[in-house]
Amino acid sequence: MTVLKLEDVSFAYPGHALVLDGASFRLEPGQRLSIAGPNGAGKSTLFRIVLGLQTPTAGRVTIFGKERRVEADFHEVRRRIGLVFQDPDDQLFCPTVAEDIAFGPLNLGRSVPEALAIVDRVLADLNLMHLRDRITHKLSGGEKRLVTLATVLAMEPEALLLDEPTNALDTKNEARLLEILQGLPQAILLVSHDPSFRQALAPDTLELRDGKLVA
């Protein structure tokens, strides 16, 4: 089943010209797809539409085989698709790393022991166990980025949306992030200004140009 499909989607912010003007694409299970384009082209808007945070003015949004129109349609989508924000500070809000990672599973109804087991498993998988009890706001930018990814993976999503994941990363942490992402089974939709990162993780690239997605 196709993970997500956008057909002829248009969107404008009130009082502004169209940001998206008939944009169409699809993402299949296990596929890695990049979206490139200048600042303000509408890449983040596209992510917001996929998650139901913005409603398109025209077009169809089909996710996991079901057309999604109203807020209630997207509750399931947000459980099954994980978004890694452009700025980790928008995503991390608990005092410690373990609490931040446990927050999602607890919210999905897991017990405290189950959530803590998920925390330890995800940190072990990502080789980040040394960060488990650290104070979140005292982490370096690169550490925060990796913890952000851990918080999303703890929700066991079927697909990942990555919004400029290499922002403010040094070379070492960027290489570590790439290694982790390359080993994941999930479908990935990547927005990145970094051509070498796109090429390494998701070489199939669409460009968002004049509101449309072109190969």
mmCIF file with all atom_site columns, N, CA, C and O in Angstrom, residues 65-95:
data_model
loop_
_atom_site.group_PDB
_atom_site.id
_atom_site.type_symbol
_atom_site.label_atom_id
_atom_site.label_alt_id
_atom_site.label_comp_id
_atom_site.label_asym_id
_atom_site.label_entity_id
_atom_site.label_seq_id
_atom_site.pdbx_PDB_ins_code
_atom_site.Cartn_x
_atom_site.Cartn_y
_atom_site.Cartn_z
_atom_site.occupancy
_atom_site.B_iso_or_equiv
_atom_site.pdbx_formal_charge
_atom_site.auth_seq_id
_atom_site.auth_comp_id
_atom_site.auth_asym_id
_atom_site.auth_atom_id
_atom_site.pdbx_PDB_model_num
ATOM 1   N N  . GLY A 1 65 ? -3.669  4.539  2.005  1.00 0.00 ? 65 GLY A N  1
ATOM 2   C CA . GLY A 1 65 ? -4.799  4.048  1.228  1.00 0.00 ? 65 GLY A CA 1
ATOM 3   C C  . GLY A 1 65 ? -6.129  4.720  1.514  1.00 0.00 ? 65 GLY A C  1
ATOM 4   O O  . GLY A 1 65 ? -7.156  4.312  0.966  1.00 0.00 ? 65 GLY A O  1
ATOM 5   N N  . LYS A 1 66 ? -6.124  5.752  2.362  1.00 0.00 ? 66 LYS A N  1
ATOM 6   C CA . LYS A 1 66 ? -7.387  6.395  2.716  1.00 0.00 ? 66 LYS A CA 1
ATOM 7   C C  . LYS A 1 66 ? -7.276  7.901  2.481  1.00 0.00 ? 66 LYS A C  1
ATOM 8   O O  . LYS A 1 66 ? -6.289  8.525  2.898  1.00 0.00 ? 66 LYS A O  1
ATOM 9   N N  . GLU A 1 67 ? -8.291  8.471  1.829  1.00 0.00 ? 67 GLU A N  1
ATOM 10  C CA . GLU A 1 67 ? -8.270  9.922  1.624  1.00 0.00 ? 67 GLU A CA 1
ATOM 11  C C  . GLU A 1 67 ? -8.454  10.623 2.966  1.00 0.00 ? 67 GLU A C  1
ATOM 12  O O  . GLU A 1 67 ? -9.297  10.236 3.772  1.00 0.00 ? 67 GLU A O  1
ATOM 13  N N  . ARG A 1 68 ? -7.635  11.643 3.192  1.00 0.00 ? 68 ARG A N  1
ATOM 14  C CA . ARG A 1 68 ? -7.668  12.369 4.464  1.00 0.00 ? 68 ARG A CA 1
ATOM 15  C C  . ARG A 1 68 ? -8.136  13.794 4.200  1.00 0.00 ? 68 ARG A C  1
ATOM 16  O O  . ARG A 1 68 ? -7.519  14.525 3.418  1.00 0.00 ? 68 ARG A O  1
ATOM 17  N N  . ARG A 1 69 ? -9.224  14.175 4.873  1.00 0.00 ? 69 ARG A N  1
ATOM 18  C CA . ARG A 1 69 ? -9.803  15.500 4.631  1.00 0.00 ? 69 ARG A CA 1
ATOM 19  C C  . ARG A 1 69 ? -9.898  16.352 5.891  1.00 0.00 ? 69 ARG A C  1
ATOM 20  O O  . ARG A 1 69 ? -9.598  17.531 5.867  1.00 0.00 ? 69 ARG A O  1
ATOM 21  N N  . VAL A 1 70 ? -10.390 15.738 6.974  1.00 0.00 ? 70 VAL A N  1
ATOM 22  C CA . VAL A 1 70 ? -10.687 16.515 8.184  1.00 0.00 ? 70 VAL A CA 1
ATOM 23  C C  . VAL A 1 70 ? -9.739  16.108 9.310  1.00 0.00 ? 70 VAL A C  1
ATOM 24  O O  . VAL A 1 70 ? -9.059  15.088 9.231  1.00 0.00 ? 70 VAL A O  1
ATOM 25  N N  . GLU A 1 71 ? -9.712  16.918 10.350 1.00 0.00 ? 71 GLU A N  1
ATOM 26  C CA . GLU A 1 71 ? -8.780  16.730 11.470 1.00 0.00 ? 71 GLU A CA 1
ATOM 27  C C  . GLU A 1 71 ? -8.790  15.286 11.983 1.00 0.00 ? 71 GLU A C  1
ATOM 28  O O  . GLU A 1 71 ? -7.725  14.690 12.194 1.00 0.00 ? 71 GLU A O  1
ATOM 29  N N  . ALA A 1 72 ? -9.980  14.707 12.164 1.00 0.00 ? 72 ALA A N  1
ATOM 30  C CA . ALA A 1 72 ? -10.074 13.353 12.720 1.00 0.00 ? 72 ALA A CA 1
ATOM 31  C C  . ALA A 1 72 ? -9.361  12.321 11.847 1.00 0.00 ? 72 ALA A C  1
ATOM 32  O O  . ALA A 1 72 ? -8.851  11.308 12.351 1.00 0.00 ? 72 ALA A O  1
ATOM 33  N N  . ASP A 1 73 ? -9.295  12.582 10.529 1.00 0.00 ? 73 ASP A N  1
ATOM 34  C CA . ASP A 1 73 ? -8.618  11.647 9.606  1.00 0.00 ? 73 ASP A CA 1
ATOM 35  C C  . ASP A 1 73 ? -7.116  11.575 9.866  1.00 0.00 ? 73 ASP A C  1
ATOM 36  O O  . ASP A 1 73 ? -6.455  10.618 9.454  1.00 0.00 ? 73 ASP A O  1
ATOM 37  N N  . PHE A 1 74 ? -6.569  12.618 10.503 1.00 0.00 ? 74 PHE A N  1
ATOM 38  C CA . PHE A 1 74 ? -5.111  12.720 10.627 1.00 0.00 ? 74 PHE A CA 1
ATOM 39  C C  . PHE A 1 74 ? -4.572  12.209 11.960 1.00 0.00 ? 74 PHE A C  1
ATOM 40  O O  . PHE A 1 74 ? -3.366  12.115 12.138 1.00 0.00 ? 74 PHE A O  1
ATOM 41  N N  . HIS A 1 75 ? -5.462  11.871 12.912 1.00 0.00 ? 75 HIS A N  1
ATOM 42  C CA . HIS A 1 75 ? -4.963  11.363 14.196 1.00 0.00 ? 75 HIS A CA 1
ATOM 43  C C  . HIS A 1 75 ? -4.146  10.100 13.974 1.00 0.00 ? 75 HIS A C  1
ATOM 44  O O  . HIS A 1 75 ? -3.055  9.937  14.522 1.00 0.00 ? 75 HIS A O  1
ATOM 45  N N  . GLU A 1 76 ? -4.673  9.213  13.149 1.00 0.00 ? 76 GLU A N  1
ATOM 46  C CA . GLU A 1 76 ? -3.960  7.966  12.831 1.00 0.00 ? 76 GLU A CA 1
ATOM 47  C C  . GLU A 1 76 ? -2.662  8.271  12.079 1.00 0.00 ? 76 GLU A C  1
ATOM 48  O O  . GLU A 1 76 ? -1.618  7.655  12.334 1.00 0.00 ? 76 GLU A O  1
ATOM 49  N N  . VAL A 1 77 ? -2.726  9.223  11.165 1.00 0.00 ? 77 VAL A N  1
ATOM 50  C CA . VAL A 1 77 ? -1.542  9.580  10.364 1.00 0.00 ? 77 VAL A CA 1
ATOM 51  C C  . VAL A 1 77 ? -0.396  10.020 11.272 1.00 0.00 ? 77 VAL A C  1
ATOM 52  O O  . VAL A 1 77 ? 0.759   9.606  11.097 1.00 0.00 ? 77 VAL A O  1
ATOM 53  N N  . ARG A 1 78 ? -0.699  10.845 12.274 1.00 0.00 ? 78 ARG A N  1
ATOM 54  C CA . ARG A 1 78 ? 0.353   11.371 13.151 1.00 0.00 ? 78 ARG A CA 1
ATOM 55  C C  . ARG A 1 78 ? 0.939   10.296 14.055 1.00 0.00 ? 78 ARG A C  1
ATOM 56  O O  . ARG A 1 78 ? 2.058   10.444 14.548 1.00 0.00 ? 78 ARG A O  1
ATOM 57  N N  . ARG A 1 79 ? 0.175   9.221  14.271 1.00 0.00 ? 79 ARG A N  1
ATOM 58  C CA . ARG A 1 79 ? 0.733   8.090  15.022 1.00 0.00 ? 79 ARG A CA 1
ATOM 59  C C  . ARG A 1 79 ? 1.663   7.264  14.149 1.00 0.00 ? 79 ARG A C  1
ATOM 60  O O  . ARG A 1 79 ? 2.624   6.677  14.635 1.00 0.00 ? 79 ARG A O  1
ATOM 61  N N  . ARG A 1 80 ? 1.365   7.203  12.860 1.00 0.00 ? 80 ARG A N  1
ATOM 62  C CA . ARG A 1 80 ? 2.083   6.273  11.970 1.00 0.00 ? 80 ARG A CA 1
ATOM 63  C C  . ARG A 1 80 ? 3.197   6.927  11.155 1.00 0.00 ? 80 ARG A C  1
ATOM 64  O O  . ARG A 1 80 ? 4.023   6.224  10.562 1.00 0.00 ? 80 ARG A O  1
ATOM 65  N N  . ILE A 1 81 ? 3.217   8.268  11.109 1.00 0.00 ? 81 ILE A N  1
ATOM 66  C CA . ILE A 1 81 ? 4.284   8.986  10.396 1.00 0.00 ? 81 ILE A CA 1
ATOM 67  C C  . ILE A 1 81 ? 4.979   9.907  11.388 1.00 0.00 ? 81 ILE A C  1
ATOM 68  O O  . ILE A 1 81 ? 4.330   10.700 12.067 1.00 0.00 ? 81 ILE A O  1
ATOM 69  N N  . GLY A 1 82 ? 6.299   9.776  11.485 1.00 0.00 ? 82 GLY A N  1
ATOM 70  C CA . GLY A 1 82 ? 7.061   10.588 12.436 1.00 0.00 ? 82 GLY A CA 1
ATOM 71  C C  . GLY A 1 82 ? 7.720   11.771 11.740 1.00 0.00 ? 82 GLY A C  1
ATOM 72  O O  . GLY A 1 82 ? 8.312   11.615 10.672 1.00 0.00 ? 82 GLY A O  1
ATOM 73  N N  . LEU A 1 83 ? 7.623   12.942 12.358 1.00 0.00 ? 83 LEU A N  1
ATOM 74  C CA . LEU A 1 83 ? 8.252   14.161 11.825 1.00 0.00 ? 83 LEU A CA 1
ATOM 75  C C  . LEU A 1 83 ? 9.431   14.541 12.697 1.00 0.00 ? 83 LEU A C  1
ATOM 76  O O  . LEU A 1 83 ? 9.293   14.690 13.915 1.00 0.00 ? 83 LEU A O  1
ATOM 77  N N  . VAL A 1 84 ? 10.604  14.699 12.073 1.00 0.00 ? 84 VAL A N  1
ATOM 78  C CA . VAL A 1 84 ? 11.765  15.249 12.766 1.00 0.00 ? 84 VAL A CA 1
ATOM 79  C C  . VAL A 1 84 ? 11.857  16.727 12.375 1.00 0.00 ? 84 VAL A C  1
ATOM 80  O O  . VAL A 1 84 ? 12.114  17.057 11.219 1.00 0.00 ? 84 VAL A O  1
ATOM 81  N N  . PHE A 1 85 ? 11.595  17.601 13.346 1.00 0.00 ? 85 PHE A N  1
ATOM 82  C CA . PHE A 1 85 ? 11.533  19.044 13.100 1.00 0.00 ? 85 PHE A CA 1
ATOM 83  C C  . PHE A 1 85 ? 12.892  19.590 12.666 1.00 0.00 ? 85 PHE A C  1
ATOM 84  O O  . PHE A 1 85 ? 13.936  19.014 12.940 1.00 0.00 ? 85 PHE A O  1
ATOM 85  N N  . GLN A 1 86 ? 12.834  20.767 12.041 1.00 0.00 ? 86 GLN A N  1
ATOM 86  C CA . GLN A 1 86 ? 14.056  21.448 11.625 1.00 0.00 ? 86 GLN A CA 1
ATOM 87  C C  . GLN A 1 86 ? 14.889  21.873 12.847 1.00 0.00 ? 86 GLN A C  1
ATOM 88  O O  . GLN A 1 86 ? 16.106  21.797 12.828 1.00 0.00 ? 86 GLN A O  1
ATOM 89  N N  . ASP A 1 87 ? 14.221  22.309 13.921 1.00 0.00 ? 87 ASP A N  1
ATOM 90  C CA . ASP A 1 87 ? 14.917  22.776 15.129 1.00 0.00 ? 87 ASP A CA 1
ATOM 91  C C  . ASP A 1 87 ? 14.601  21.828 16.281 1.00 0.00 ? 87 ASP A C  1
ATOM 92  O O  . ASP A 1 87 ? 13.451  21.742 16.714 1.00 0.00 ? 87 ASP A O  1
ATOM 93  N N  . PRO A 1 88 ? 15.612  21.101 16.803 1.00 0.00 ? 88 PRO A N  1
ATOM 94  C CA . PRO A 1 88 ? 15.352  20.136 17.883 1.00 0.00 ? 88 PRO A CA 1
ATOM 95  C C  . PRO A 1 88 ? 14.667  20.769 19.090 1.00 0.00 ? 88 PRO A C  1
ATOM 96  O O  . PRO A 1 88 ? 13.915  20.104 19.798 1.00 0.00 ? 88 PRO A O  1
ATOM 97  N N  . ASP A 1 89 ? 14.938  22.052 19.351 1.00 0.00 ? 89 ASP A N  1
ATOM 98  C CA . ASP A 1 89 ? 14.347  22.697 20.534 1.00 0.00 ? 89 ASP A CA 1
ATOM 99  C C  . ASP A 1 89 ? 12.824  22.804 20.424 1.00 0.00 ? 89 ASP A C  1
ATOM 100 O O  . ASP A 1 89 ? 12.139  23.010 21.426 1.00 0.00 ? 89 ASP A O  1
ATOM 101 N N  . ASP A 1 90 ? 12.281  22.674 19.196 1.00 0.00 ? 90 ASP A N  1
ATOM 102 C CA . ASP A 1 90 ? 10.824  22.658 19.030 1.00 0.00 ? 90 ASP A CA 1
ATOM 103 C C  . ASP A 1 90 ? 10.227  21.312 19.444 1.00 0.00 ? 90 ASP A C  1
ATOM 104 O O  . ASP A 1 90 ? 9.014   21.186 19.579 1.00 0.00 ? 90 ASP A O  1
ATOM 105 N N  . GLN A 1 91 ? 11.092  20.312 19.600 1.00 0.00 ? 91 GLN A N  1
ATOM 106 C CA . GLN A 1 91 ? 10.618  18.938 19.788 1.00 0.00 ? 91 GLN A CA 1
ATOM 107 C C  . GLN A 1 91 ? 10.942  18.385 21.171 1.00 0.00 ? 91 GLN A C  1
ATOM 108 O O  . GLN A 1 91 ? 10.276  17.477 21.643 1.00 0.00 ? 91 GLN A O  1
ATOM 109 N N  . LEU A 1 92 ? 11.978  18.933 21.803 1.00 0.00 ? 92 LEU A N  1
ATOM 110 C CA . LEU A 1 92 ? 12.435  18.396 23.089 1.00 0.00 ? 92 LEU A CA 1
ATOM 111 C C  . LEU A 1 92 ? 11.960  19.320 24.207 1.00 0.00 ? 92 LEU A C  1
ATOM 112 O O  . LEU A 1 92 ? 12.273  20.503 24.199 1.00 0.00 ? 92 LEU A O  1
ATOM 113 N N  . PHE A 1 93 ? 11.197  18.783 25.154 1.00 0.00 ? 93 PHE A N  1
ATOM 114 C CA . PHE A 1 93 ? 10.636  19.679 26.185 1.00 0.00 ? 93 PHE A CA 1
ATOM 115 C C  . PHE A 1 93 ? 10.646  19.069 27.583 1.00 0.00 ? 93 PHE A C  1
ATOM 116 O O  . PHE A 1 93 ? 10.246  19.715 28.537 1.00 0.00 ? 93 PHE A O  1
ATOM 117 N N  . CYS A 1 94 ? 11.082  17.806 27.724 1.00 0.00 ? 94 CYS A N  1
ATOM 118 C CA . CYS A 1 94 ? 11.134  17.186 29.044 1.00 0.00 ? 94 CYS A CA 1
ATOM 119 C C  . CYS A 1 94 ? 12.518  17.442 29.671 1.00 0.00 ? 94 CYS A C  1
ATOM 120 O O  . CYS A 1 94 ? 13.474  17.745 28.962 1.00 0.00 ? 94 CYS A O  1
ATOM 121 N N  . PRO A 1 95 ? 12.624  17.306 30.998 1.00 0.00 ? 95 PRO A N  1
ATOM 122 C CA . PRO A 1 95 ? 13.900  17.605 31.649 1.00 0.00 ? 95 PRO A CA 1
ATOM 123 C C  . PRO A 1 95 ? 15.057  16.710 31.202 1.00 0.00 ? 95 PRO A C  1
ATOM 124 O O  . PRO A 1 95 ? 16.170  17.187 31.004 1.00 0.00 ? 95 PRO A O  1
#
